[in-house]
Amino acid sequence: MGGKVQRGVFQTIFKHLINSFKPRRFTGDLVGSDYLGNKYYQHSQHATSEKKLPARYFVPKIEDNFEQEIPAEWEAWLRHRRKEPPAESEVLRNFAIMKMKKNNAIELDNALRASRAQKQEVAEIHRVTKFPKYPEYENVDSEHPKNPKD
């Protein structure tokens, strides 16, 4: 066997069963908070832990409201896409850029609606029927038109 100790399936199951009865630490270390009032936590890495990445989570400002919006920088940190938590200045700078983009989008949308309304008004002004109707040429009687020689 080359000196390696191999664990059996029952030993692994027994180890996990024993570990499930041990008290767990449910509170993590506070890492930071955002402008919405959410607080972000990370569990410290235990030496006996088999996980490679520490558990990260957040507590929303309003309890049990986990569907609320969180900043993209903090979401990246929660999903382990970035190692260090974002600085408050970085989050606020990106928030200002986001607000500016929203305002620009609203202005563009209003300009587009005004342009469409103006084009529609011009089209209604210049609306031309294919066949103009002139009252002097209309037949009022259901009979054939009268011959002017009669």
Short mmCIF file of N, CA and C in Angstrom, two decimals:
data_model
loop_
_atom_site.label_atom_id
_atom_site.label_comp_id
_atom_site.label_asym_id
_atom_site.label_seq_id
_atom_site.Cartn_x
_atom_site.Cartn_y
_atom_site.Cartn_z
N MET A 1 0.80 -1.20 0.00
CA MET A 1 0.00 0.00 0.00
C MET A 1 0.84 1.26 0.00
N GLY A 2 2.12 1.13 0.08
CA GLY A 2 3.00 2.28 -0.08
C GLY A 2 3.01 3.22 1.10
N GLY A 3 2.59 2.82 2.28
CA GLY A 3 2.65 3.67 3.45
C GLY A 3 1.49 4.65 3.60
N LYS A 4 0.58 4.71 2.64
CA LYS A 4 -0.57 5.61 2.74
C LYS A 4 -1.66 4.94 3.54
N VAL A 5 -2.27 5.70 4.40
CA VAL A 5 -3.40 5.18 5.17
C VAL A 5 -4.67 5.54 4.43
N GLN A 6 -5.44 4.56 4.07
CA GLN A 6 -6.69 4.81 3.37
C GLN A 6 -7.84 4.67 4.35
N ARG A 7 -8.73 5.63 4.28
CA ARG A 7 -9.89 5.59 5.16
C ARG A 7 -11.01 4.82 4.49
N GLY A 8 -11.73 4.15 5.27
CA GLY A 8 -12.88 3.43 4.75
C GLY A 8 -14.09 4.33 4.71
N VAL A 9 -15.10 3.87 4.05
CA VAL A 9 -16.34 4.61 3.92
C VAL A 9 -16.99 4.77 5.29
N PHE A 10 -16.98 3.73 6.09
CA PHE A 10 -17.62 3.79 7.41
C PHE A 10 -16.89 4.75 8.34
N GLN A 11 -15.57 4.82 8.24
CA GLN A 11 -14.83 5.77 9.07
C GLN A 11 -15.19 7.21 8.70
N THR A 12 -15.33 7.49 7.41
CA THR A 12 -15.70 8.83 6.97
C THR A 12 -17.11 9.19 7.44
N ILE A 13 -18.03 8.26 7.31
CA ILE A 13 -19.40 8.50 7.76
C ILE A 13 -19.43 8.73 9.26
N PHE A 14 -18.70 7.94 10.01
CA PHE A 14 -18.66 8.07 11.46
C PHE A 14 -18.06 9.43 11.87
N LYS A 15 -17.00 9.85 11.18
CA LYS A 15 -16.37 11.14 11.48
C LYS A 15 -17.35 12.29 11.23
N HIS A 16 -18.08 12.24 10.12
CA HIS A 16 -19.06 13.29 9.83
C HIS A 16 -20.22 13.25 10.81
N LEU A 17 -20.60 12.07 11.26
CA LEU A 17 -21.67 11.96 12.25
C LEU A 17 -21.24 12.60 13.57
N ILE A 18 -20.04 12.33 14.02
CA ILE A 18 -19.53 12.92 15.26
C ILE A 18 -19.43 14.44 15.12
N ASN A 19 -18.92 14.91 13.98
CA ASN A 19 -18.80 16.36 13.76
C ASN A 19 -20.15 17.06 13.72
N SER A 20 -21.19 16.35 13.31
CA SER A 20 -22.51 16.97 13.25
C SER A 20 -23.07 17.26 14.64
N PHE A 21 -22.59 16.56 15.68
CA PHE A 21 -23.06 16.80 17.04
C PHE A 21 -22.28 17.90 17.75
N LYS A 22 -21.16 18.30 17.21
CA LYS A 22 -20.34 19.34 17.82
C LYS A 22 -21.03 20.69 17.64
N PRO A 23 -20.90 21.55 18.63
CA PRO A 23 -21.52 22.88 18.49
C PRO A 23 -20.85 23.67 17.36
N ARG A 24 -21.66 24.40 16.65
CA ARG A 24 -21.16 25.17 15.52
C ARG A 24 -21.17 26.66 15.86
N ARG A 25 -20.30 27.35 15.22
CA ARG A 25 -20.23 28.79 15.39
C ARG A 25 -21.05 29.42 14.27
N PHE A 26 -22.17 30.06 14.62
CA PHE A 26 -23.06 30.64 13.62
C PHE A 26 -22.78 32.11 13.37
N THR A 27 -21.96 32.70 14.20
CA THR A 27 -21.65 34.10 13.97
C THR A 27 -20.28 34.21 13.34
N GLY A 28 -20.21 35.00 12.33
CA GLY A 28 -18.94 35.21 11.65
C GLY A 28 -18.32 36.52 12.08
N ASP A 29 -17.22 36.83 11.50
CA ASP A 29 -16.54 38.09 11.77
C ASP A 29 -17.09 39.16 10.84
N LEU A 30 -17.46 40.31 11.39
CA LEU A 30 -17.99 41.40 10.59
C LEU A 30 -16.88 41.93 9.69
N VAL A 31 -17.15 41.96 8.39
CA VAL A 31 -16.16 42.41 7.42
C VAL A 31 -16.45 43.84 6.98
N GLY A 32 -17.72 44.16 6.83
CA GLY A 32 -18.09 45.50 6.40
C GLY A 32 -19.58 45.66 6.21
N SER A 33 -19.98 46.84 5.76
CA SER A 33 -21.38 47.11 5.48
C SER A 33 -21.46 48.02 4.26
N ASP A 34 -22.65 48.11 3.68
CA ASP A 34 -22.81 48.93 2.48
C ASP A 34 -23.75 50.09 2.77
N TYR A 35 -24.00 50.91 1.75
CA TYR A 35 -24.84 52.10 1.90
C TYR A 35 -26.31 51.75 2.09
N LEU A 36 -26.71 50.51 1.81
CA LEU A 36 -28.09 50.08 2.01
C LEU A 36 -28.34 49.60 3.44
N GLY A 37 -27.29 49.43 4.21
CA GLY A 37 -27.42 48.97 5.58
C GLY A 37 -27.19 47.48 5.76
N ASN A 38 -26.82 46.77 4.72
CA ASN A 38 -26.53 45.34 4.83
C ASN A 38 -25.17 45.16 5.51
N LYS A 39 -25.06 44.10 6.30
CA LYS A 39 -23.79 43.79 6.95
C LYS A 39 -23.27 42.47 6.41
N TYR A 40 -21.96 42.42 6.17
CA TYR A 40 -21.34 41.27 5.53
C TYR A 40 -20.39 40.60 6.51
N TYR A 41 -20.49 39.26 6.56
CA TYR A 41 -19.72 38.47 7.51
C TYR A 41 -18.94 37.38 6.78
N GLN A 42 -17.89 36.92 7.47
CA GLN A 42 -17.10 35.79 6.98
C GLN A 42 -16.71 34.94 8.17
N HIS A 43 -16.88 33.62 8.03
CA HIS A 43 -16.42 32.70 9.07
C HIS A 43 -14.91 32.58 8.97
N SER A 44 -14.28 32.56 10.13
CA SER A 44 -12.83 32.38 10.10
C SER A 44 -12.52 30.95 9.69
N GLN A 45 -11.42 30.77 9.02
CA GLN A 45 -11.03 29.45 8.52
C GLN A 45 -10.57 28.58 9.69
N HIS A 46 -11.18 27.43 9.86
CA HIS A 46 -10.78 26.50 10.92
C HIS A 46 -9.73 25.54 10.37
N ALA A 47 -8.84 25.13 11.25
CA ALA A 47 -7.77 24.21 10.82
C ALA A 47 -8.33 22.84 10.46
N THR A 48 -9.45 22.45 11.10
CA THR A 48 -10.01 21.13 10.83
C THR A 48 -11.02 21.17 9.69
N SER A 49 -11.30 22.33 9.19
CA SER A 49 -12.31 22.46 8.14
C SER A 49 -11.80 21.86 6.84
N GLU A 50 -12.67 21.15 6.14
CA GLU A 50 -12.31 20.56 4.85
C GLU A 50 -12.60 21.51 3.69
N LYS A 51 -13.31 22.60 3.99
CA LYS A 51 -13.61 23.56 2.94
C LYS A 51 -12.37 24.37 2.61
N LYS A 52 -12.21 24.67 1.35
CA LYS A 52 -11.08 25.49 0.93
C LYS A 52 -11.39 26.97 1.11
N LEU A 53 -12.64 27.36 0.88
CA LEU A 53 -13.03 28.76 0.96
C LEU A 53 -13.87 29.00 2.21
N PRO A 54 -13.65 30.10 2.90
CA PRO A 54 -14.45 30.38 4.09
C PRO A 54 -15.88 30.77 3.70
N ALA A 55 -16.81 30.48 4.59
CA ALA A 55 -18.20 30.81 4.32
C ALA A 55 -18.41 32.31 4.47
N ARG A 56 -19.11 32.89 3.52
CA ARG A 56 -19.42 34.32 3.54
C ARG A 56 -20.92 34.49 3.41
N TYR A 57 -21.45 35.46 4.12
CA TYR A 57 -22.89 35.71 4.06
C TYR A 57 -23.16 37.16 4.44
N PHE A 58 -24.42 37.58 4.26
CA PHE A 58 -24.79 38.93 4.65
C PHE A 58 -26.09 38.90 5.41
N VAL A 59 -26.30 39.91 6.22
CA VAL A 59 -27.53 40.08 6.98
C VAL A 59 -28.16 41.37 6.47
N PRO A 60 -29.37 41.27 5.88
CA PRO A 60 -29.99 42.48 5.33
C PRO A 60 -30.46 43.42 6.43
N LYS A 61 -30.64 44.68 6.07
CA LYS A 61 -31.10 45.68 7.03
C LYS A 61 -32.49 45.31 7.54
N ILE A 62 -33.36 44.91 6.64
CA ILE A 62 -34.70 44.45 7.01
C ILE A 62 -34.62 42.94 7.11
N GLU A 63 -34.89 42.40 8.29
CA GLU A 63 -34.77 40.96 8.51
C GLU A 63 -35.64 40.18 7.53
N ASP A 64 -35.16 39.03 7.12
CA ASP A 64 -35.86 38.09 6.23
C ASP A 64 -36.19 38.68 4.86
N ASN A 65 -35.47 39.70 4.44
CA ASN A 65 -35.65 40.27 3.12
C ASN A 65 -34.39 39.97 2.30
N PHE A 66 -34.25 38.73 1.88
CA PHE A 66 -33.05 38.31 1.17
C PHE A 66 -33.15 38.53 -0.33
N GLU A 67 -34.24 39.11 -0.81
CA GLU A 67 -34.39 39.38 -2.23
C GLU A 67 -34.05 40.82 -2.57
N GLN A 68 -33.52 41.55 -1.60
CA GLN A 68 -33.20 42.94 -1.87
C GLN A 68 -31.92 43.06 -2.68
N GLU A 69 -31.72 44.23 -3.22
CA GLU A 69 -30.57 44.49 -4.07
C GLU A 69 -29.32 44.67 -3.20
N ILE A 70 -28.22 44.12 -3.67
CA ILE A 70 -26.95 44.35 -3.00
C ILE A 70 -25.96 44.85 -4.04
N PRO A 71 -24.99 45.66 -3.64
CA PRO A 71 -24.02 46.18 -4.61
C PRO A 71 -23.23 45.06 -5.27
N ALA A 72 -22.86 45.28 -6.52
CA ALA A 72 -22.16 44.26 -7.32
C ALA A 72 -20.82 43.90 -6.70
N GLU A 73 -20.14 44.87 -6.10
CA GLU A 73 -18.84 44.59 -5.49
C GLU A 73 -18.97 43.62 -4.33
N TRP A 74 -20.01 43.83 -3.51
CA TRP A 74 -20.21 42.93 -2.37
C TRP A 74 -20.67 41.56 -2.84
N GLU A 75 -21.47 41.51 -3.89
CA GLU A 75 -21.90 40.22 -4.41
C GLU A 75 -20.71 39.42 -4.94
N ALA A 76 -19.78 40.11 -5.60
CA ALA A 76 -18.58 39.44 -6.09
C ALA A 76 -17.76 38.90 -4.91
N TRP A 77 -17.70 39.64 -3.82
CA TRP A 77 -16.98 39.17 -2.64
C TRP A 77 -17.69 37.95 -2.02
N LEU A 78 -19.01 38.01 -1.95
CA LEU A 78 -19.77 36.90 -1.38
C LEU A 78 -19.57 35.61 -2.17
N ARG A 79 -19.45 35.72 -3.48
CA ARG A 79 -19.31 34.55 -4.35
C ARG A 79 -17.85 34.16 -4.58
N HIS A 80 -16.96 34.76 -3.81
CA HIS A 80 -15.52 34.45 -3.88
C HIS A 80 -14.91 34.80 -5.23
N ARG A 81 -15.46 35.79 -5.94
CA ARG A 81 -14.84 36.25 -7.18
C ARG A 81 -13.76 37.29 -6.90
N ARG A 82 -13.76 37.80 -5.70
CA ARG A 82 -12.69 38.70 -5.28
C ARG A 82 -12.28 38.32 -3.87
N LYS A 83 -11.00 38.46 -3.58
CA LYS A 83 -10.47 38.02 -2.29
C LYS A 83 -10.74 39.03 -1.19
N GLU A 84 -10.50 40.30 -1.48
CA GLU A 84 -10.64 41.35 -0.47
C GLU A 84 -12.02 41.99 -0.56
N PRO A 85 -12.60 42.35 0.57
CA PRO A 85 -13.89 43.06 0.52
C PRO A 85 -13.71 44.44 -0.09
N PRO A 86 -14.73 44.95 -0.74
CA PRO A 86 -14.59 46.25 -1.41
C PRO A 86 -14.49 47.39 -0.40
N ALA A 87 -13.77 48.42 -0.78
CA ALA A 87 -13.68 49.61 0.05
C ALA A 87 -14.95 50.43 -0.13
N GLU A 88 -15.31 51.19 0.90
CA GLU A 88 -16.53 51.98 0.84
C GLU A 88 -16.45 53.03 -0.27
N SER A 89 -15.27 53.59 -0.48
CA SER A 89 -15.12 54.59 -1.54
C SER A 89 -15.37 53.98 -2.93
N GLU A 90 -14.94 52.75 -3.12
CA GLU A 90 -15.17 52.06 -4.40
C GLU A 90 -16.66 51.83 -4.63
N VAL A 91 -17.35 51.40 -3.60
CA VAL A 91 -18.79 51.14 -3.72
C VAL A 91 -19.54 52.44 -4.00
N LEU A 92 -19.20 53.50 -3.28
CA LEU A 92 -19.89 54.78 -3.47
C LEU A 92 -19.59 55.38 -4.85
N ARG A 93 -18.35 55.23 -5.34
CA ARG A 93 -18.01 55.73 -6.67
C ARG A 93 -18.83 54.99 -7.74
N ASN A 94 -18.92 53.67 -7.63
CA ASN A 94 -19.70 52.89 -8.60
C ASN A 94 -21.19 53.18 -8.48
N PHE A 95 -21.66 53.49 -7.27
CA PHE A 95 -23.07 53.85 -7.07
C PHE A 95 -23.36 55.17 -7.78
N ALA A 96 -22.44 56.14 -7.68
CA ALA A 96 -22.62 57.42 -8.36
C ALA A 96 -22.65 57.23 -9.88
N ILE A 97 -21.78 56.37 -10.39
CA ILE A 97 -21.78 56.08 -11.83
C ILE A 97 -23.10 55.43 -12.25
N MET A 98 -23.60 54.51 -11.41
CA MET A 98 -24.86 53.84 -11.71
C MET A 98 -26.02 54.86 -11.76
N LYS A 99 -26.05 55.79 -10.80
CA LYS A 99 -27.11 56.80 -10.80
C LYS A 99 -27.02 57.69 -12.04
N MET A 100 -25.79 58.07 -12.43
CA MET A 100 -25.61 58.90 -13.61
C MET A 100 -26.12 58.17 -14.86
N LYS A 101 -25.81 56.87 -14.97
CA LYS A 101 -26.27 56.09 -16.12
C LYS A 101 -27.79 55.98 -16.15
N LYS A 102 -28.41 55.81 -14.98
CA LYS A 102 -29.87 55.74 -14.93
C LYS A 102 -30.49 57.07 -15.38
N ASN A 103 -29.92 58.18 -14.90
CA ASN A 103 -30.44 59.49 -15.30
C ASN A 103 -30.26 59.72 -16.80
N ASN A 104 -29.12 59.33 -17.35
CA ASN A 104 -28.90 59.46 -18.79
C ASN A 104 -29.89 58.60 -19.58
N ALA A 105 -30.17 57.41 -19.09
CA ALA A 105 -31.13 56.53 -19.77
C ALA A 105 -32.53 57.13 -19.74
N ILE A 106 -32.90 57.75 -18.62
CA ILE A 106 -34.22 58.39 -18.53
C ILE A 106 -34.30 59.56 -19.50
N GLU A 107 -33.23 60.37 -19.57
CA GLU A 107 -33.22 61.50 -20.50
C GLU A 107 -33.30 61.03 -21.96
N LEU A 108 -32.57 59.98 -22.29
CA LEU A 108 -32.63 59.45 -23.65
C LEU A 108 -34.01 58.91 -23.98
N ASP A 109 -34.62 58.23 -23.02
CA ASP A 109 -35.96 57.69 -23.23
C ASP A 109 -36.97 58.82 -23.44
N ASN A 110 -36.87 59.88 -22.64
CA ASN A 110 -37.78 61.01 -22.81
C ASN A 110 -37.56 61.69 -24.16
N ALA A 111 -36.30 61.83 -24.59
CA ALA A 111 -36.02 62.44 -25.89
C ALA A 111 -36.57 61.57 -27.02
N LEU A 112 -36.43 60.25 -26.90
CA LEU A 112 -36.95 59.35 -27.93
C LEU A 112 -38.47 59.42 -28.00
N ARG A 113 -39.12 59.47 -26.85
CA ARG A 113 -40.59 59.58 -26.84
C ARG A 113 -41.04 60.90 -27.46
N ALA A 114 -40.35 61.99 -27.15
CA ALA A 114 -40.70 63.29 -27.72
C ALA A 114 -40.50 63.27 -29.24
N SER A 115 -39.42 62.66 -29.70
CA SER A 115 -39.16 62.57 -31.14
C SER A 115 -40.24 61.75 -31.84
N ARG A 116 -40.63 60.65 -31.22
CA ARG A 116 -41.69 59.82 -31.82
C ARG A 116 -43.02 60.57 -31.85
N ALA A 117 -43.32 61.31 -30.79
CA ALA A 117 -44.57 62.07 -30.75
C ALA A 117 -44.57 63.16 -31.82
N GLN A 118 -43.41 63.81 -32.00
CA GLN A 118 -43.31 64.85 -33.02
C GLN A 118 -43.47 64.25 -34.41
N LYS A 119 -42.86 63.12 -34.67
CA LYS A 119 -43.00 62.46 -35.98
C LYS A 119 -44.44 62.06 -36.22
N GLN A 120 -45.13 61.62 -35.18
CA GLN A 120 -46.52 61.22 -35.33
C GLN A 120 -47.39 62.44 -35.64
N GLU A 121 -47.11 63.57 -35.00
CA GLU A 121 -47.88 64.78 -35.28
C GLU A 121 -47.67 65.23 -36.73
N VAL A 122 -46.44 65.19 -37.19
CA VAL A 122 -46.13 65.58 -38.57
C VAL A 122 -46.81 64.63 -39.54
N ALA A 123 -46.83 63.37 -39.23
CA ALA A 123 -47.47 62.40 -40.11
C ALA A 123 -48.98 62.64 -40.18
N GLU A 124 -49.58 63.02 -39.07
CA GLU A 124 -51.02 63.28 -39.09
C GLU A 124 -51.35 64.56 -39.84
N ILE A 125 -50.44 65.53 -39.76
CA ILE A 125 -50.67 66.78 -40.50
C ILE A 125 -50.59 66.52 -41.99
N HIS A 126 -49.64 65.72 -42.41
CA HIS A 126 -49.43 65.44 -43.83
C HIS A 126 -50.16 64.20 -44.32
N ARG A 127 -51.10 63.74 -43.53
CA ARG A 127 -51.83 62.55 -43.96
C ARG A 127 -52.62 62.86 -45.21
N VAL A 128 -52.40 62.11 -46.23
CA VAL A 128 -53.06 62.32 -47.53
C VAL A 128 -53.77 61.02 -47.87
N THR A 129 -55.02 61.15 -48.25
CA THR A 129 -55.74 59.96 -48.67
C THR A 129 -55.32 59.62 -50.10
N LYS A 130 -55.45 58.37 -50.45
CA LYS A 130 -55.03 57.94 -51.77
C LYS A 130 -55.93 58.52 -52.86
N PHE A 131 -57.23 58.55 -52.61
CA PHE A 131 -58.18 59.03 -53.59
C PHE A 131 -58.97 60.17 -52.96
N PRO A 132 -58.70 61.38 -53.36
CA PRO A 132 -59.44 62.51 -52.77
C PRO A 132 -60.91 62.46 -53.20
N LYS A 133 -61.74 62.93 -52.32
CA LYS A 133 -63.17 62.96 -52.61
C LYS A 133 -63.60 64.41 -52.77
N TYR A 134 -64.30 64.64 -53.88
CA TYR A 134 -64.81 65.98 -54.14
C TYR A 134 -66.33 65.89 -54.18
N PRO A 135 -67.01 66.72 -53.42
CA PRO A 135 -68.48 66.60 -53.35
C PRO A 135 -69.18 66.85 -54.69
N GLU A 136 -68.64 67.70 -55.56
CA GLU A 136 -69.31 67.97 -56.83
C GLU A 136 -69.28 66.79 -57.78
N TYR A 137 -68.38 65.83 -57.51
CA TYR A 137 -68.30 64.65 -58.37
C TYR A 137 -68.96 63.42 -57.77
N GLU A 138 -69.56 63.57 -56.64
CA GLU A 138 -70.21 62.44 -55.99
C GLU A 138 -71.59 62.23 -56.59
N ASN A 139 -71.99 60.97 -56.72
CA ASN A 139 -73.33 60.62 -57.17
C ASN A 139 -74.22 60.46 -55.96
N VAL A 140 -75.25 61.24 -55.91
CA VAL A 140 -76.17 61.16 -54.78
C VAL A 140 -77.25 60.14 -55.10
N ASP A 141 -77.70 60.12 -56.32
CA ASP A 141 -78.75 59.19 -56.71
C ASP A 141 -78.16 57.81 -56.91
N SER A 142 -78.98 56.83 -56.68
CA SER A 142 -78.53 55.47 -56.89
C SER A 142 -78.61 55.10 -58.37
N GLU A 143 -79.30 55.94 -59.16
CA GLU A 143 -79.43 55.67 -60.59
C GLU A 143 -78.17 56.11 -61.32
N HIS A 144 -78.16 55.85 -62.61
CA HIS A 144 -77.02 56.29 -63.41
C HIS A 144 -77.01 57.81 -63.51
N PRO A 145 -75.83 58.36 -63.65
CA PRO A 145 -75.79 59.83 -63.76
C PRO A 145 -76.56 60.31 -65.00
N LYS A 146 -77.09 61.47 -64.85
CA LYS A 146 -77.87 62.02 -65.95
C LYS A 146 -76.96 62.53 -67.05
N ASN A 147 -77.42 62.33 -68.29
CA ASN A 147 -76.64 62.75 -69.41
C ASN A 147 -76.89 64.27 -69.61
N PRO A 148 -75.89 65.12 -69.69
CA PRO A 148 -76.10 66.55 -69.82
C PRO A 148 -76.79 66.94 -71.15
N LYS A 149 -76.79 66.06 -72.15
CA LYS A 149 -77.43 66.38 -73.43
C LYS A 149 -78.93 66.25 -73.34
N ASP A 150 -79.43 65.55 -72.29
CA ASP A 150 -80.89 65.35 -72.20
C ASP A 150 -81.61 66.58 -71.78
#
